[in-house]
PDB file of C-alpha atoms in Angstrom:
ATOM      1  CA  MET A  25     -24.749 -79.979 -38.235  1.00 55.00           C
ATOM      2  CA  ALA A  26     -25.233 -77.315 -40.925  1.00 57.00           C
ATOM      3  CA  ARG A  27     -26.283 -78.232 -44.437  1.00 62.00           C
ATOM      4  CA  GLY A  28     -23.244 -79.237 -46.447  1.00 66.00           C
ATOM      5  CA  GLY A  29     -21.600 -80.745 -43.372  1.00 85.00           C
ATOM      6  CA  VAL A  30     -21.466 -84.275 -42.014  1.00 91.00           C
ATOM      7  CA  VAL A  31     -25.137 -85.049 -42.618  1.00 92.00           C
ATOM      8  CA  THR A  32     -25.022 -83.933 -46.246  1.00 92.00           C
ATOM      9  CA  ILE A  33     -21.817 -85.861 -46.976  1.00 93.00           C
ATOM     10  CA  LEU A  34     -23.298 -89.062 -45.535  1.00 95.00           C
ATOM     11  CA  GLN A  35     -26.549 -88.494 -47.414  1.00 96.00           C
ATOM     12  CA  THR A  36     -24.565 -88.106 -50.642  1.00 95.00           C
ATOM     13  CA  TRP A  37     -23.028 -91.547 -50.096  1.00 96.00           C
ATOM     14  CA  LEU A  38     -26.448 -93.042 -49.384  1.00 97.00           C
ATOM     15  CA  ILE A  39     -27.840 -91.505 -52.578  1.00 97.00           C
ATOM     16  CA  ASP A  40     -24.925 -93.034 -54.487  1.00 97.00           C
ATOM     17  CA  TRP A  41     -25.608 -96.431 -52.945  1.00 97.00           C
ATOM     18  CA  HIS A  42     -29.319 -96.179 -53.799  1.00 97.00           C
ATOM     19  CA  ASP A  43     -28.469 -95.258 -57.391  1.00 97.00           C
ATOM     20  CA  ARG A  44     -26.122 -98.235 -57.750  1.00 96.00           C
ATOM     21  CA  LEU A  45     -28.754-100.579 -56.318  1.00 96.00           C
ATOM     22  CA  GLY A  46     -31.467 -99.168 -58.588  1.00 96.00           C
ATOM     23  CA  TRP A  47     -33.492 -97.924 -55.615  1.00 96.00           C
ATOM     24  CA  GLY A  48     -35.425 -94.671 -55.458  1.00 96.00           C
ATOM     25  CA  HIS A  49     -33.922 -91.530 -53.981  1.00 94.00           C
ATOM     26  CA  PRO A  50     -33.900 -91.728 -50.151  1.00 95.00           C
ATOM     27  CA  ARG A  51     -36.150 -89.314 -48.286  1.00 93.00           C
ATOM     28  CA  TRP A  52     -34.954 -87.185 -45.399  1.00 92.00           C
ATOM     29  CA  ASN A  53     -37.240 -86.808 -42.403  1.00 92.00           C
ATOM     30  CA  GLY A  54     -37.044 -84.577 -39.350  1.00 93.00           C
ATOM     31  CA  ASP A  55     -34.433 -82.154 -38.121  1.00 92.00           C
ATOM     32  CA  MET A  56     -30.702 -82.496 -38.747  1.00 90.00           C
ATOM     33  CA  GLN A  57     -30.133 -84.848 -35.793  1.00 91.00           C
ATOM     34  CA  GLN A  58     -32.957 -87.114 -36.943  1.00 94.00           C
ATOM     35  CA  GLN A  59     -31.597 -87.066 -40.501  1.00 94.00           C
ATOM     36  CA  LEU A  60     -28.137 -87.948 -39.198  1.00 93.00           C
ATOM     37  CA  ASP A  61     -29.518 -90.884 -37.208  1.00 95.00           C
ATOM     38  CA  GLU A  62     -31.519 -92.012 -40.242  1.00 96.00           C
ATOM     39  CA  VAL A  63     -28.649 -91.869 -42.757  1.00 96.00           C
ATOM     40  CA  VAL A  64     -26.186 -93.563 -40.384  1.00 96.00           C
ATOM     41  CA  GLN A  65     -28.651 -96.408 -39.820  1.00 97.00           C
ATOM     42  CA  ALA A  66     -29.252 -96.810 -43.564  1.00 97.00           C
ATOM     43  CA  LEU A  67     -25.526 -96.859 -44.318  1.00 97.00           C
ATOM     44  CA  ARG A  68     -24.916 -99.417 -41.580  1.00 97.00           C
ATOM     45  CA  VAL A  69     -27.713-101.685 -42.848  1.00 97.00           C
ATOM     46  CA  ASN A  70     -26.223-101.660 -46.353  1.00 97.00           C
ATOM     47  CA  LEU A  71     -22.557-101.773 -45.351  1.00 96.00           C
ATOM     48  CA  SER A  72     -22.111-105.474 -46.158  1.00 96.00           C
ATOM     49  CA  TRP A  73     -23.324-104.896 -49.715  1.00 97.00           C
ATOM     50  CA  ALA A  74     -21.094-101.823 -50.126  1.00 96.00           C
ATOM     51  CA  ALA A  75     -18.024-103.585 -48.743  1.00 96.00           C
ATOM     52  CA  ALA A  76     -18.497-106.444 -51.188  1.00 97.00           C
ATOM     53  CA  SER A  77     -19.727-104.581 -54.270  1.00 96.00           C
ATOM     54  CA  HIS A  78     -19.198-100.821 -54.287  1.00 96.00           C
ATOM     55  CA  PRO A  79     -16.273 -99.762 -56.515  1.00 94.00           C
ATOM     56  CA  ALA A  80     -15.478 -96.720 -54.343  1.00 94.00           C
ATOM     57  CA  ILE A  81     -15.822 -98.330 -50.908  1.00 94.00           C
ATOM     58  CA  ASP A  82     -12.223 -97.373 -50.042  1.00 92.00           C
ATOM     59  CA  GLU A  83     -12.961 -93.725 -50.807  1.00 92.00           C
ATOM     60  CA  CYS A  84     -16.183 -93.912 -48.783  1.00 94.00           C
ATOM     61  CA  ALA A  85     -14.387 -95.476 -45.814  1.00 93.00           C
ATOM     62  CA  ARG A  86     -11.618 -92.835 -45.921  1.00 88.00           C
ATOM     63  CA  GLU A  87     -14.129 -89.998 -46.119  1.00 91.00           C
ATOM     64  CA  ILE A  88     -16.239 -91.318 -43.239  1.00 93.00           C
ATOM     65  CA  SER A  89     -13.119 -91.960 -41.156  1.00 90.00           C
ATOM     66  CA  GLN A  90     -11.967 -88.406 -41.819  1.00 86.00           C
ATOM     67  CA  LEU A  91     -15.398 -87.067 -40.830  1.00 89.00           C
ATOM     68  CA  ALA A  92     -15.304 -89.058 -37.598  1.00 90.00           C
ATOM     69  CA  ARG A  93     -11.854 -87.656 -36.736  1.00 85.00           C
ATOM     70  CA  GLN A  94     -13.001 -84.112 -37.500  1.00 85.00           C
ATOM     71  CA  CYS A  95     -16.055 -84.558 -35.274  1.00 87.00           C
ATOM     72  CA  GLU A  96     -13.922 -85.950 -32.428  1.00 87.00           C
ATOM     73  CA  GLN A  97     -11.515 -83.039 -32.746  1.00 83.00           C
ATOM     74  CA  GLN A  98     -14.406 -80.579 -32.676  1.00 84.00           C
ATOM     75  CA  VAL A  99     -15.832 -82.147 -29.513  1.00 88.00           C
ATOM     76  CA  THR A 100     -12.525 -82.619 -27.668  1.00 87.00           C
ATOM     77  CA  GLY A 101     -10.812 -79.451 -28.891  1.00 82.00           C
ATOM     78  CA  GLU A 102      -7.858 -81.528 -30.060  1.00 78.00           C
ATOM     79  CA  ARG A 103      -5.841 -79.929 -32.819  1.00 80.00           C
ATOM     80  CA  ARG A 104      -5.247 -81.695 -36.117  1.00 75.00           C
ATOM     81  CA  PRO A 105      -1.916 -83.484 -36.437  1.00 79.00           C
ATOM     82  CA  ARG A 106       0.726 -81.385 -38.131  1.00 85.00           C
ATOM     83  CA  THR A 107       1.570 -82.531 -41.629  1.00 88.00           C
ATOM     84  CA  VAL A 108       5.079 -82.527 -43.024  1.00 91.00           C
ATOM     85  CA  PRO A 109       6.002 -82.670 -46.708  1.00 93.00           C
ATOM     86  CA  VAL A 110       8.355 -85.521 -47.608  1.00 94.00           C
ATOM     87  CA  GLY A 111       9.816 -86.186 -51.016  1.00 93.00           C
ATOM     88  CA  CYS A 112       9.365 -89.359 -53.019  1.00 94.00           C
ATOM     89  CA  PRO A 113      12.337 -90.210 -55.261  1.00 94.00           C
ATOM     90  CA  CYS A 114      10.037 -89.632 -58.259  1.00 94.00           C
ATOM     91  CA  GLY A 115       9.756 -85.960 -57.262  1.00 91.00           C
ATOM     92  CA  ALA A 116       6.240 -86.041 -55.822  1.00 93.00           C
ATOM     93  CA  VAL A 117       5.623 -84.456 -52.436  1.00 93.00           C
ATOM     94  CA  LEU A 118       3.709 -86.517 -49.872  1.00 94.00           C
ATOM     95  CA  ARG A 119       2.070 -84.802 -46.900  1.00 91.00           C
ATOM     96  CA  VAL A 120       2.263 -87.077 -43.858  1.00 93.00           C
ATOM     97  CA  THR A 121       1.909 -86.952 -40.088  1.00 88.00           C
ATOM     98  CA  LEU A 122       3.690 -88.951 -37.422  1.00 87.00           C
ATOM     99  CA  ASP A 123       0.574 -91.154 -37.305  1.00 84.00           C
ATOM    100  CA  THR A 124       0.275 -91.816 -41.051  1.00 88.00           C
ATOM    101  CA  PRO A 125       0.222 -95.629 -41.352  1.00 87.00           C
ATOM    102  CA  GLY A 126       1.177 -95.601 -45.019  1.00 88.00           C
ATOM    103  CA  VAL A 127       0.490 -93.914 -48.324  1.00 90.00           C
ATOM    104  CA  ARG A 128       0.708 -94.586 -52.049  1.00 91.00           C
ATOM    105  CA  CYS A 129       2.607 -91.981 -54.050  1.00 92.00           C
ATOM    106  CA  PRO A 130       0.316 -90.345 -56.617  1.00 91.00           C
ATOM    107  CA  GLY A 131       3.314 -89.704 -58.871  1.00 91.00           C
ATOM    108  CA  CYS A 132       4.797 -93.170 -59.298  1.00 95.00           C
ATOM    109  CA  GLY A 133       2.403 -95.472 -57.442  1.00 92.00           C
ATOM    110  CA  GLU A 134       5.020 -96.636 -54.907  1.00 93.00           C
ATOM    111  CA  GLN A 135       3.424 -97.832 -51.661  1.00 93.00           C
ATOM    112  CA  TYR A 136       5.159 -96.665 -48.481  1.00 93.00           C
ATOM    113  CA  GLY A 137       4.601 -98.063 -45.006  1.00 91.00           C
ATOM    114  CA  HIS A 138       5.014 -95.938 -41.890  1.00 90.00           C
ATOM    115  CA  SER A 139       8.722 -96.667 -41.379  1.00 90.00           C
ATOM    116  CA  GLU A 140       9.513 -96.078 -45.066  1.00 92.00           C
ATOM    117  CA  LEU A 141       7.693 -92.725 -44.926  1.00 91.00           C
ATOM    118  CA  MET A 142       9.748 -91.675 -41.915  1.00 91.00           C
ATOM    119  CA  ASP A 143      12.937 -92.461 -43.877  1.00 93.00           C
ATOM    120  CA  LEU A 144      12.008 -90.191 -46.817  1.00 94.00           C
ATOM    121  CA  PRO A 145      13.739 -86.784 -46.898  1.00 93.00           C
ATOM    122  CA  LEU A 146      11.845 -83.618 -46.099  1.00 92.00           C
ATOM    123  CA  ALA A 147      10.605 -81.964 -49.287  1.00 87.00           C
ATOM    124  CA  ASP A 148      11.965 -78.590 -50.258  1.00 78.00           C
ATOM    125  CA  ARG A 149       9.711 -75.741 -49.238  1.00 66.00           C
ATOM    126  CA  ARG A 150       8.531 -73.704 -52.165  1.00 58.00           C
ATOM    127  CA  ILE A 151       7.715 -70.039 -51.826  1.00 47.00           C
ATOM    128  CA  ALA A 152       4.520 -69.017 -53.636  1.00 50.00           C
ATOM    129  CA  ALA A 153       5.226 -66.641 -56.479  1.00 46.00           C
TER     130      ALA A 153
END
């Protein structure tokens, strides 16, 4: 709930949405919990527009999904899934978990589904110099 955390990240997305729509800067009212409630409501109200028109809606959805998982883990005490480096044939290293549904390689653009990711070889570990 501290500044720079979940509330601030969501507010940053709302500011971006307001800018793209040509609306004035949103105002934040109340304590952090009230601001969280306010920004979540505003994002939900404008979600249809964002899903249809915002060029970075995928990034927004990933970031909010990641925030939700982090919050759940904080509340439940669950540890983050362990990531493992796997190697793409192009030489790029992809960090995946057993739950990763799929990923696009940043090196060559190849899209891997879950089963294809599990078939990739483990990447060589590199020792920091």
